[in-house]
Amino acid sequence: MQELKNYFITIDRGYKEGEVAVFRQKFDGKGVKKAMLYATALGVYEAEINEKKVGKQMFAPGYSYYPRRVLFQEHEVTELLQEGENTLTFYLGQGWYCGRFLYENKTQIYGEKPAAAWVLVIEYADGIKEKITSLDEVEELVSPYEYAGEYDGEIYFADSRNEVIGHPVKWNGDPVFELEPTLTEVQIQEEINIKEVIEYDGKTIIDFGQNFAGIVIIDPAFLDDETVTLRHGEILNPDGSLYTNNLRKAKATTVYHAGAEKQIYRPRFTYMGFRYVEFSGAKYQPGVIKAYALYTQMVRTGYFNCENMMVQKLYENQVWGQKSNYVEIPTDCPQRDERMGYTGDGHVFALTGAYNFDTLDFWKNYLRDLELGQLDNTEGYVCATVPQTGPNGIEFLSMLGWGNAVTILPNMMYQQFGDEEALERQYESMKLFVEAEIRKMGKKNLWIGPSLGDWLAMGHDMVWQATHNNPISNAFIVNDLRILNETAKRLGKKEDASRYEKQYLATRAAYIKEYVDEDGVVAEDYQSAYIMALKYVMPEGELREKVINNFVVNIKEKGLLTGFFATEHLLPLLVDVGEKELAYDILLHDGCPGWMYQVKCGATTTWERWDALRPDGTVNEDTNFDNDDNMVSFNHYAFGSVGEFYYQYILGIRPLEPGFQKVKIAPVTDKRLGSVAGSYSSRAGEIKVAWKYTDEKVTYQITTPVETVVILEDGREMMLQTGTYEL
């Protein structure tokens, strides 16, 4: 529907942050056989026909790299039309296009003002077709919004009338972008029940019992002509008041002026990350508000249950971390002034998320923006956040570990979903970035320079991490070269395969020479470096065995000290090197740092920092090293990458062939979990695994849709065909 580019309209005045425009178009609907609405916006929109919302998508058309592509929707709206006069109402917000966004709180990032375009195609019973566009007799109405923005919330007047204040004008921008149909959409999901209502200092605090990303709907039937204010927060202060320091510059506030019309209020242009809502301005009554989770629509594919309630709670926490942060893009946290699509945070959780939900379209959409943004960057650079905000080049911080999503994500999509086109589709993008890495390495075969390292690892501050990042950063380069070499071979690109294999071996050798001593000590006994070297670098042999021994000693002596990147691989590596009990000890450790510490503290999602809430009960309000703002979130999915261990090790479900066309099941058991059961609905069908102890005997129940290799902990290996088995 490229013709939509011809019909963009905008407001006939200057920019005002948080403004929402309301357009109205009337048309006749007599004798309609079929009606289709095609719509898009530079900004975010919501369309209504006869006061009924078109479609289920929130924040349409969705966030994309606007300089090169803008998304659009098509909806059959026949059922919304009525005989006689019909009204199309188009609410246009600023959104990511020109509203306030990024942790720098910038505005007009991609353009000066929002714009909208639509085409309504009506087919009548007599066979005649009519096309109505946004350039045809559109009025602008008084907006019910005093303000609407992603970070601050909305200020809404329910009694705003349909008063015409003027007419939009044709957008005079240059539509150099392409229009593409949306692959995914954010929708309102499950209702979150209220757990507790607390009266505090003349206000009411509602505890929903779950930290989540979502919206609160207000029912004015419970109100007089009153103004209600809702403030959102993740935790409470020790005195019982709402904690908001970690919102930074985000107000996360709804102000609703009820008026006399008594229409249900639902936010259109914002969402919040919260567990608690402070209600003021009117007497709280049950039913006056309801909360709903909001996230990208995905099919649930993975489930896990066990008798150990803390282990079970951690599983549920990482699922909620995904729901909360898969809102259009893989955000970093939903509560503060950030919510940006970080590549590094995204790829460390991607495999876990791909077991929880079918995320193939989610990542296709994301990688499309990664690829297009990369084309505008110098040196084939992949930005730390996608969609990027404009052309970029490699600067002081290389952001290695982040940009490497360019290889890690397509490889995951191929293995997990059997997406035969994933690697081919992204090959040139992968190659472009790897070539930049090769240039930066030069004759050293290593890229030495500052980066963020294993972000938020315990035991060292951020400056230390940034200046000791190279054992982490260069491990990612080795992995990039391996993936690209294997992909080139698979695609029959012989010259590329030869080039990248040679560079892979050279960089691997340079890494070992630089960071691994002859006794197997890696980077002066740096825990994260052990993990990344064993995962991506060290070949089989005597030196690897020495590294393994030192790694195990390090873990036994120091416990868990990993950051975003190494955490994903910590427990799997311990099992792989024969330290199953130690892996479970780390998982079940309830002191800080540790996953069970978070659960013990009442967490309902995973935290951004291991010590977000310190053992003394205070919040860790340390700042990011490049600004003075508090940087702590109680809803961040990176450390939720432990979900990978649940599926691939506790249940033991892994693909032997891409898309699970052939399966390996090798459960790793521990009595402390009690009985365990789980499933994964793969592209080949549903796989189920359950196990339980009876004295020293383990009984397994396995259901598989395809040929499966089963490996039991006593060393037995067997081949099973489609069916259900008890072992």
XYZ file of C-alpha atoms in Angstrom:
727
model
C 0.000 0.000 0.000
C 2.732 2.419 -1.008
C 0.119 4.959 -2.143
C -0.447 5.853 1.498
C 2.706 7.949 1.159
C 0.676 10.358 -1.004
C -1.903 11.103 1.686
C 0.007 12.192 4.796
C -1.597 15.055 6.706
C -0.447 16.950 9.790
C -1.501 19.765 12.082
C -1.402 23.347 10.829
C 0.726 24.745 13.680
C 4.088 24.388 15.405
C 5.332 21.617 17.624
C 4.204 21.248 21.226
C 5.502 18.276 23.159
C 2.779 15.844 24.229
C 0.108 17.199 21.903
C -2.494 14.835 20.453
C -4.393 15.750 17.288
C -7.900 14.437 16.639
C -9.086 14.188 13.037
C -12.645 13.438 11.953
C -13.965 12.353 8.594
C -17.609 11.664 7.795
C -18.789 9.414 4.969
C -21.892 7.603 3.784
C -22.231 3.881 4.393
C -25.393 2.941 2.600
C -25.386 -0.489 0.927
C -21.828 -1.414 1.880
C -20.673 -4.894 0.920
C -17.088 -4.643 2.166
C -14.871 -1.926 3.616
C -11.095 -1.953 4.130
C -9.097 0.634 6.055
C -5.378 1.093 5.322
C -3.620 3.387 7.771
C -0.225 4.528 8.993
C 1.391 7.384 10.856
C 4.627 9.156 11.585
C 3.897 8.917 15.270
C 1.286 6.641 16.846
C -2.372 6.474 16.009
C -5.633 4.927 16.997
C -8.560 4.852 14.606
C -12.230 4.557 15.513
C -15.250 4.100 13.298
C -18.496 5.131 14.923
C -16.667 5.259 18.281
C -15.467 1.666 18.035
C -11.737 0.944 17.952
C -10.336 -0.432 14.699
C -8.317 -3.587 15.426
C -6.593 -4.609 18.647
C -3.192 -3.035 18.095
C -1.842 -0.490 20.562
C 0.667 2.140 19.450
C -0.012 1.558 15.766
C 1.622 1.548 13.315
C 4.510 0.382 15.543
C 8.070 1.534 16.085
C 10.438 1.260 13.120
C 13.522 2.964 11.709
C 11.548 5.830 10.201
C 14.193 7.134 7.781
C 13.937 3.891 5.816
C 10.693 2.128 6.681
C 7.315 2.915 8.192
C 4.766 0.258 9.052
C 1.111 0.250 8.038
C -2.003 -1.727 8.905
C -4.942 -3.002 6.926
C -8.233 -3.858 8.568
C -11.549 -5.062 7.274
C -13.989 -2.687 8.948
C -17.237 -3.736 7.318
C -18.834 -4.703 10.629
C -18.084 -1.278 12.118
C -20.022 0.593 9.436
C -23.681 1.482 9.696
C -26.355 2.500 7.240
C -26.256 6.227 6.563
C -23.658 8.585 8.009
C -20.465 7.130 9.466
C -17.633 8.811 11.342
C -13.962 7.917 11.200
C -12.002 9.433 14.102
C -8.238 9.363 13.992
C -6.237 10.088 17.155
C -2.647 11.025 16.353
C 0.060 11.098 19.015
C 3.745 11.899 18.714
C 5.090 8.543 19.869
C 8.657 7.543 19.078
C 8.670 9.699 15.940
C 8.749 13.118 17.576
C 7.620 12.677 21.188
C 9.963 12.624 24.163
C 12.069 9.474 24.104
C 15.497 8.015 24.981
C 17.258 8.300 28.324
C 18.441 11.736 27.173
C 14.759 12.732 26.972
C 14.987 14.107 23.441
C 12.100 15.229 21.283
C 11.640 15.401 17.501
C 14.140 12.605 17.033
C 12.936 11.552 13.578
C 10.784 14.482 12.485
C 9.314 17.832 13.458
C 5.627 16.973 13.713
C 3.499 13.815 13.580
C 1.568 12.963 10.437
C -1.095 10.452 9.493
C -2.372 8.821 6.330
C -5.277 6.547 5.576
C -7.249 5.110 2.707
C -10.734 3.715 3.184
C -11.852 1.495 0.307
C -15.575 0.796 0.246
C -17.182 -1.764 -2.044
C -20.933 -1.311 -2.417
C -23.543 -3.948 -3.089
C -23.958 -2.683 -6.666
C -20.271 -3.394 -7.379
C -19.088 0.211 -7.293
C -15.913 0.940 -5.318
C -15.137 4.214 -3.587
C -11.795 5.352 -2.197
C -11.781 7.880 0.639
C -8.396 9.235 1.740
C -7.041 11.419 4.495
C -6.887 14.296 2.005
C -10.689 14.261 1.595
C -12.645 16.675 3.815
C -11.050 16.032 7.181
C -11.758 18.214 10.208
C -9.586 18.707 13.278
C -11.405 18.585 16.611
C -10.591 19.864 20.070
C -8.391 17.227 21.653
C -9.427 15.649 24.959
C -5.703 15.341 25.760
C -3.830 18.114 27.472
C -0.779 15.861 27.260
C 0.111 12.341 26.138
C 3.581 10.827 26.129
C 5.200 7.478 26.707
C 7.157 8.476 29.809
C 4.970 10.998 31.593
C 1.527 9.506 30.913
C -1.678 11.254 29.918
C -3.778 14.207 31.053
C -7.295 13.598 29.762
C -10.549 15.591 29.855
C -13.533 13.299 29.412
C -15.960 16.119 28.631
C -14.128 17.512 25.608
C -16.714 18.158 22.920
C -16.597 17.502 19.185
C -15.776 21.127 18.477
C -14.102 21.770 15.126
C -10.998 23.923 15.435
C -9.729 23.712 11.884
C -8.431 21.418 9.201
C -5.187 19.486 8.797
C -2.731 20.314 6.049
C -0.841 18.082 3.672
C 2.475 16.947 5.135
C 5.294 18.527 3.150
C 7.993 16.020 4.084
C 9.833 13.756 1.687
C 8.561 10.160 2.058
C 11.824 8.448 1.139
C 10.948 5.531 3.399
C 9.177 2.389 2.259
C 5.876 1.293 3.739
C 5.815 -2.275 5.034
C 2.975 -4.281 6.598
C 3.315 -4.870 10.298
C 4.565 -8.289 11.435
C 3.707 -7.996 15.114
C 1.486 -5.847 17.255
C 1.231 -4.820 20.881
C -2.118 -5.722 22.402
C -3.903 -5.451 25.723
C -3.502 -8.830 27.407
C -4.598 -10.379 30.713
C -6.278 -8.472 33.522
C -4.122 -8.184 36.655
C -6.147 -8.740 39.816
C -5.758 -6.459 42.801
C -3.912 -8.118 45.684
C -4.287 -5.469 48.382
C -5.682 -1.967 48.922
C -3.671 0.197 51.323
C -4.684 3.572 52.768
C -1.702 5.874 53.177
C -1.567 9.587 54.039
C -5.013 10.354 52.632
C -4.344 8.427 49.428
C -5.021 4.877 48.334
C -2.239 2.579 47.157
C -3.331 -0.435 45.137
C -1.008 -3.423 45.097
C -1.516 -5.621 42.039
C 0.868 -8.234 43.401
C 2.783 -8.405 40.115
C 5.295 -6.091 38.500
C 4.308 -5.734 34.835
C 4.028 -3.403 31.886
C 0.509 -2.292 31.287
C -2.274 0.233 31.559
C -4.928 1.184 34.092
C -8.484 1.722 32.893
C -10.745 4.091 34.840
C -14.507 3.577 35.142
C -16.044 7.027 35.816
C -19.342 5.444 36.854
C -17.748 5.362 40.315
C -16.818 9.049 40.180
C -18.524 12.407 40.403
C -17.194 15.376 38.450
C -13.747 14.724 39.922
C -10.124 14.720 38.861
C -8.313 11.462 39.580
C -4.527 11.160 39.631
C -2.794 7.810 39.267
C 0.917 7.511 40.012
C 2.762 4.280 39.246
C 5.706 2.592 40.955
C 7.474 -0.741 41.264
C 7.994 -0.850 45.040
C 7.060 1.021 48.203
C 9.298 3.032 50.468
C 9.858 1.743 53.992
C 7.229 4.194 55.270
C 4.637 2.731 52.861
C 4.681 5.542 50.313
C 5.211 5.026 46.591
C 8.864 4.732 45.512
C 9.481 6.725 42.321
C 13.198 7.627 42.390
C 13.994 5.051 39.712
C 11.547 6.621 37.265
C 14.106 9.374 36.726
C 12.478 12.029 34.516
C 9.421 9.901 33.707
C 6.346 11.069 35.622
C 4.441 7.818 34.967
C 1.237 9.607 35.925
C -2.332 9.638 34.654
C -4.545 12.649 35.333
C -8.186 12.023 34.441
C -10.858 14.727 34.585
C -14.058 12.716 34.825
C -16.698 15.215 33.824
C -20.328 14.257 33.296
C -20.173 11.973 30.267
C -19.030 8.888 32.210
C -17.079 7.284 29.389
C -14.579 4.569 30.255
C -11.041 5.921 30.041
C -8.266 3.790 28.552
C -4.764 5.148 27.830
C -4.011 5.295 24.113
C -0.492 6.710 23.947
C 1.310 5.491 27.044
C 1.974 2.514 29.247
C 3.696 2.063 32.593
C 5.917 -0.450 34.345
C 4.517 -0.922 37.836
C 3.176 -3.090 40.610
C 1.652 -0.308 42.711
C -0.711 2.524 41.797
C -1.316 5.516 44.034
C -4.941 6.682 43.617
C -5.900 10.208 44.703
C -8.398 12.972 43.974
C -11.526 10.944 44.733
C -12.719 8.253 47.107
C -11.397 4.888 45.985
C -14.098 2.301 45.370
C -13.676 -1.296 44.161
C -14.204 -1.358 40.408
C -13.109 2.211 39.710
C -9.869 0.988 38.155
C -8.725 -2.169 36.402
C -5.209 -3.010 35.242
C -4.199 -4.969 32.168
C -0.858 -6.264 31.003
C 0.279 -4.995 27.633
C 2.835 -6.702 25.394
C 3.477 -7.887 21.860
C 1.056 -10.605 20.824
C 2.932 -13.922 20.809
C 1.857 -17.558 21.065
C 2.886 -19.144 24.373
C 5.004 -22.228 23.675
C 6.861 -23.123 26.877
C 5.734 -24.205 30.347
C 7.476 -25.408 33.493
C 6.305 -26.623 36.895
C 8.159 -28.010 39.886
C 7.505 -28.619 43.568
C 10.230 -26.258 44.738
C 8.203 -23.062 44.996
C 11.168 -20.685 44.854
C 12.512 -22.339 41.708
C 8.997 -22.168 40.269
C 8.646 -18.508 41.194
C 11.902 -17.652 39.426
C 10.579 -19.317 36.291
C 7.398 -17.251 36.453
C 9.421 -14.098 37.137
C 11.443 -14.475 33.938
C 8.251 -15.034 31.927
C 6.846 -11.793 33.320
C 10.150 -10.102 32.561
C 9.654 -11.053 28.929
C 6.045 -9.940 28.805
C 6.984 -6.617 30.367
C 9.855 -5.938 27.983
C 8.595 -7.304 24.686
C 6.542 -4.200 24.045
C 7.025 -3.509 20.329
C 10.806 -3.886 20.699
C 12.997 -5.685 23.269
C 13.003 -2.864 25.808
C 15.408 -2.747 28.707
C 12.832 -1.913 31.387
C 9.281 -0.545 31.273
C 9.153 1.878 34.190
C 11.688 4.666 33.552
C 12.663 7.107 30.827
C 14.402 4.549 28.637
C 12.463 1.571 27.159
C 14.937 1.360 24.294
C 15.662 -1.655 22.106
C 19.076 -2.664 23.415
C 20.742 -5.268 21.215
C 22.842 -6.791 24.003
C 20.023 -7.141 26.510
C 17.908 -8.563 23.704
C 20.207 -11.328 22.534
C 21.146 -12.652 25.995
C 17.487 -13.391 26.722
C 16.487 -14.313 23.175
C 16.818 -18.102 23.511
C 14.917 -18.172 26.797
C 12.236 -16.003 25.243
C 12.034 -18.269 22.193
C 11.127 -21.183 24.466
C 8.552 -19.163 26.408
C 6.852 -17.770 23.298
C 7.023 -18.051 19.536
C 9.156 -14.960 18.918
C 10.144 -15.523 15.283
C 8.137 -12.603 13.864
C 9.181 -10.408 16.780
C 12.850 -10.891 15.865
C 12.250 -10.680 12.116
C 10.772 -7.247 12.673
C 13.641 -6.176 14.929
C 16.380 -7.429 12.614
C 14.793 -5.618 9.686
C 15.359 -2.328 11.516
C 18.844 -3.396 12.595
C 19.763 -4.090 8.978
C 18.287 -0.863 7.604
C 19.869 1.317 10.270
C 23.223 -0.325 9.674
C 23.124 0.841 6.061
C 23.171 4.459 7.252
C 26.093 3.953 9.640
C 29.780 4.282 8.942
C 31.832 1.078 8.920
C 28.796 -1.209 9.022
C 28.288 -0.357 12.681
C 25.391 -1.913 14.593
C 24.055 0.479 17.203
C 23.478 -0.450 20.830
C 19.754 0.204 20.393
C 17.433 -0.695 17.522
C 15.646 1.043 15.918
C 18.545 3.435 16.013
C 17.871 7.147 16.204
C 19.955 8.199 13.233
C 23.245 7.553 11.427
C 26.037 6.488 13.757
C 29.633 5.401 13.670
C 31.963 3.560 15.987
C 32.845 5.968 18.749
C 34.749 5.839 22.037
C 32.773 2.800 23.230
C 32.628 0.000 20.676
C 29.541 -1.580 22.323
C 30.897 -5.025 21.518
C 28.575 -7.536 23.098
C 25.646 -5.410 21.928
C 26.139 -5.143 18.180
C 26.908 -8.870 18.071
C 23.163 -9.458 18.111
C 23.633 -9.204 14.341
C 24.955 -12.798 14.283
C 23.540 -14.278 17.487
C 19.871 -13.584 16.739
C 19.709 -15.011 13.182
C 21.604 -18.085 14.337
C 19.130 -18.579 17.185
C 16.181 -18.169 14.816
C 17.601 -20.821 12.501
C 18.291 -23.332 15.256
C 15.161 -22.770 17.340
C 12.524 -22.192 14.682
C 14.089 -23.836 11.657
C 13.826 -20.532 9.802
C 15.761 -21.558 6.702
C 15.931 -17.965 5.510
C 17.088 -16.392 8.784
C 20.817 -16.641 8.152
C 20.560 -16.015 4.422
C 18.259 -13.050 4.949
C 20.675 -11.445 7.398
C 23.915 -12.620 5.790
C 24.964 -9.305 4.259
C 24.140 -7.502 7.497
C 26.217 -9.993 9.476
C 29.067 -9.704 7.025
C 29.011 -5.904 7.073
C 29.490 -5.840 10.836
C 32.113 -8.587 10.949
C 34.150 -6.794 8.294
C 34.143 -3.741 10.575
C 35.437 -5.941 13.391
C 38.201 -7.295 11.160
C 39.287 -3.775 10.182
C 39.344 -2.693 13.810
C 41.393 -5.737 14.839
C 44.032 -5.193 12.200
C 47.244 -7.198 12.483
C 46.667 -7.812 16.206
C 43.611 -9.967 15.321
C 41.965 -8.485 18.417
C 39.915 -5.317 18.847
C 41.452 -3.588 21.863
C 39.506 -0.629 23.164
C 36.930 0.500 25.714
C 33.492 -1.076 25.895
C 31.057 -1.845 28.691
C 32.192 -5.412 29.282
C 30.008 -7.847 31.225
C 27.509 -5.185 32.147
C 26.456 -4.954 35.808
C 28.617 -7.838 36.995
C 29.112 -7.884 40.749
C 32.441 -7.200 42.381
C 33.671 -4.396 40.111
C 32.339 -0.943 39.343
C 31.333 0.146 35.860
C 34.580 1.930 35.132
C 36.539 -1.245 35.906
C 34.209 -3.253 33.671
C 34.628 -0.790 30.813
C 38.408 -0.773 31.035
C 38.715 -4.557 31.458
C 36.189 -5.452 28.786
C 38.455 -6.907 26.111
C 38.317 -10.578 27.192
C 34.512 -10.256 26.960
C 34.366 -8.150 23.791
C 36.794 -10.269 21.792
C 35.054 -13.509 22.762
C 32.016 -12.114 20.929
C 34.178 -11.443 17.877
C 35.380 -15.060 17.878
C 31.758 -16.183 18.005
C 30.805 -13.822 15.163
C 33.546 -15.282 12.975
C 32.478 -18.844 13.772
C 28.827 -18.159 12.922
C 29.701 -16.297 9.717
C 32.130 -19.019 8.639
C 29.521 -21.741 9.204
C 26.839 -19.684 7.469
C 29.039 -19.016 4.436
C 29.711 -22.759 4.130
C 26.018 -23.558 4.390
C 25.143 -20.975 1.726
C 27.863 -22.197 -0.613
C 29.928 -19.005 -0.386
C 33.318 -20.701 -0.593
C 35.532 -17.619 -0.757
C 33.802 -16.050 2.231
C 33.964 -19.306 4.153
C 37.692 -19.566 3.572
C 38.269 -15.940 4.585
C 36.261 -16.142 7.792
C 37.620 -19.513 8.825
C 41.157 -18.184 8.518
C 40.266 -15.079 10.519
C 38.387 -17.151 13.096
C 41.427 -19.332 13.761
C 43.733 -16.306 13.877
C 41.537 -14.382 16.296
C 40.964 -17.421 18.486
C 44.735 -17.977 18.698
C 45.362 -14.298 19.437
C 42.711 -14.354 22.169
C 44.264 -17.378 23.874
C 47.741 -15.879 23.658
C 46.564 -12.561 25.092
C 44.179 -13.650 27.823
C 44.875 -17.286 28.790
C 48.139 -18.159 30.527
C 49.821 -21.566 30.376
C 48.211 -22.580 33.687
C 44.716 -21.909 32.327
C 44.114 -18.673 34.225
C 41.971 -16.337 32.114
C 42.345 -12.564 32.351
C 43.856 -12.645 35.826
C 41.121 -14.920 37.189
C 38.172 -12.830 35.930
C 35.054 -14.963 36.338
C 33.121 -13.581 33.376
C 36.163 -14.032 31.128
C 36.389 -17.726 32.069
C 32.793 -18.184 31.004
C 33.028 -16.296 27.714
C 36.320 -18.008 26.815
C 34.887 -21.470 27.504
C 31.664 -20.693 25.662
C 33.093 -19.083 22.542
C 36.854 -19.510 22.336
C 38.640 -22.453 23.937
C 39.043 -25.581 21.752
C 39.163 -29.064 23.238
C 42.528 -29.989 24.706
C 44.743 -29.799 27.749
C 44.626 -26.011 28.061
C 40.822 -26.024 28.013
C 40.837 -28.555 30.851
C 43.084 -26.259 32.871
C 40.720 -23.344 32.202
C 37.775 -25.492 33.330
C 39.530 -26.381 36.572
C 40.321 -22.743 37.336
C 36.775 -21.703 36.416
C 35.280 -24.217 38.836
C 37.638 -23.162 41.622
C 36.719 -19.516 40.976
C 32.991 -20.271 41.262
C 33.420 -22.362 44.409
C 35.478 -19.661 46.091
C 33.652 -16.531 44.924
C 30.138 -17.628 44.001
C 28.145 -15.886 41.273
C 29.675 -12.592 40.100
C 28.514 -12.466 36.470
C 26.880 -9.660 34.487
C 24.431 -9.623 31.577
C 26.527 -11.667 29.148
C 28.226 -14.345 31.235
C 25.153 -15.107 33.335
C 23.382 -16.702 30.379
C 26.101 -19.358 30.111
C 27.091 -19.868 33.767
C 24.812 -22.737 34.834
C 24.895 -24.546 31.462
C 28.702 -24.473 31.477
C 28.887 -25.860 35.016
C 26.733 -28.815 33.992
C 28.691 -29.323 30.779
C 31.983 -29.551 32.684
C 30.570 -32.106 35.123
C 29.607 -29.796 37.999
C 25.862 -30.459 38.128
C 25.566 -30.101 41.897
C 27.507 -26.836 41.866
C 25.202 -25.500 39.146
C 22.179 -26.257 41.320
C 23.921 -24.787 44.366
C 24.317 -21.513 42.469
C 20.717 -21.617 41.239
C 19.331 -22.292 44.721
C 21.593 -19.880 46.628
C 19.340 -17.416 48.428
C 21.961 -14.853 49.416
C 22.945 -11.753 47.460
C 23.841 -12.022 44.635
C 21.548 -14.750 43.377
C 18.242 -15.474 41.730
C 16.662 -16.906 44.867
C 17.713 -13.810 46.781
C 15.443 -11.816 44.480
C 12.620 -14.297 45.010
C 13.147 -14.200 48.785
C 12.900 -10.399 48.624
C 9.462 -10.702 47.008
C 10.452 -10.100 43.380
C 7.822 -10.896 40.769
C 10.144 -10.177 37.835
C 13.928 -10.342 37.504
C 15.960 -7.268 38.450
C 18.383 -5.147 36.463
C 20.997 -5.457 39.203
C 21.670 -8.458 41.422
C 21.569 -6.073 44.389
C 18.790 -3.758 43.220
C 17.482 -4.165 46.742
C 20.420 -4.495 49.083
C 20.444 -6.934 52.034
C 19.971 -3.963 54.398
C 16.689 -3.141 52.627
C 17.908 -0.039 50.812
C 17.577 0.448 47.072
C 20.816 0.419 45.075
C 20.615 3.868 43.517
C 24.085 3.891 41.998
C 24.200 5.923 38.814
C 25.208 5.043 35.298
C 28.804 6.218 34.853
C 27.925 8.640 32.050
C 25.157 10.522 33.867
C 23.919 11.236 37.369
C 20.575 9.455 37.126
C 19.520 6.531 39.267
C 19.857 3.299 37.286
C 17.898 0.504 38.909
C 14.918 -1.450 37.645
C 12.999 -4.222 39.340
C 11.725 -5.451 35.986
C 14.539 -6.200 33.554
C 14.845 -9.459 31.661
C 18.615 -9.898 31.173
C 19.225 -12.075 34.247
C 16.064 -13.959 33.293
C 18.263 -15.750 30.750
C 18.370 -18.468 33.422
C 15.178 -19.670 31.722
C 17.452 -21.236 29.115
C 18.778 -23.531 31.882
C 15.219 -24.521 32.829
C 14.305 -25.646 29.326
C 17.582 -27.024 28.007
C 18.964 -28.566 31.200
C 16.345 -29.131 33.912
C 13.902 -30.416 31.280
C 16.730 -31.237 28.870
C 14.899 -30.194 25.675
C 17.196 -29.151 22.815
C 17.137 -29.266 19.009
C 19.468 -31.758 17.346
C 18.397 -30.372 13.984
C 17.083 -26.866 13.255
C 13.462 -26.363 14.204
C 13.496 -29.496 16.388
C 13.103 -31.762 13.380
C 15.236 -34.066 15.483
C 15.396 -33.664 19.253
C 17.791 -34.318 22.096
C 16.365 -34.802 25.583
C 18.889 -34.973 28.424
C 17.318 -33.900 31.741
C 19.605 -32.744 34.550
C 17.929 -33.648 37.824
C 18.267 -32.597 41.453
C 16.236 -33.852 44.428
C 15.920 -30.321 45.796
C 13.489 -29.437 43.012
C 11.029 -32.215 43.852
C 9.009 -33.420 40.897
C 9.397 -31.484 37.626
C 7.250 -31.250 34.493
C 7.365 -29.012 31.458
C 6.742 -28.733 27.764
C 7.751 -26.899 24.632
C 5.609 -26.560 21.516
C 8.285 -26.632 18.839
C 7.861 -26.204 15.098
C 7.850 -30.024 14.907
C 5.226 -30.465 17.628
C 4.860 -30.531 21.400
C 7.658 -32.018 23.493
C 6.917 -32.967 27.101
C 9.319 -33.989 29.852
C 8.617 -34.880 33.483
C 10.811 -36.439 36.136
C 10.658 -37.288 39.827
C 12.701 -39.084 42.450
C 11.574 -42.143 44.371
C 14.382 -42.757 46.849
C 17.460 -42.890 44.593
C 15.520 -43.818 41.482
C 14.504 -41.232 38.878
C 11.434 -41.867 36.746
C 11.100 -39.961 33.469
C 8.053 -39.414 31.296
C 8.804 -38.205 27.794
C 6.519 -37.319 24.907
C 8.087 -36.489 21.569
C 6.667 -35.728 18.117
C 9.830 -36.713 16.212
C 12.874 -38.947 16.357
C 14.626 -38.185 19.619
C 17.923 -39.030 21.260
C 17.461 -39.466 25.011
C 20.480 -39.351 27.311
C 19.976 -40.289 30.951
C 22.271 -39.301 33.781
C 23.451 -42.871 34.305
C 25.056 -42.711 30.872
C 22.409 -44.619 28.942
C 21.579 -43.289 25.501
C 18.642 -44.428 23.403
C 16.775 -43.470 20.260
C 13.021 -42.944 20.580
C 10.463 -42.528 17.831
C 7.244 -40.492 18.024
C 5.284 -41.346 21.156
C 5.114 -41.259 24.956
C 7.546 -43.193 27.134
C 8.277 -43.880 30.802
C 11.902 -44.589 31.638
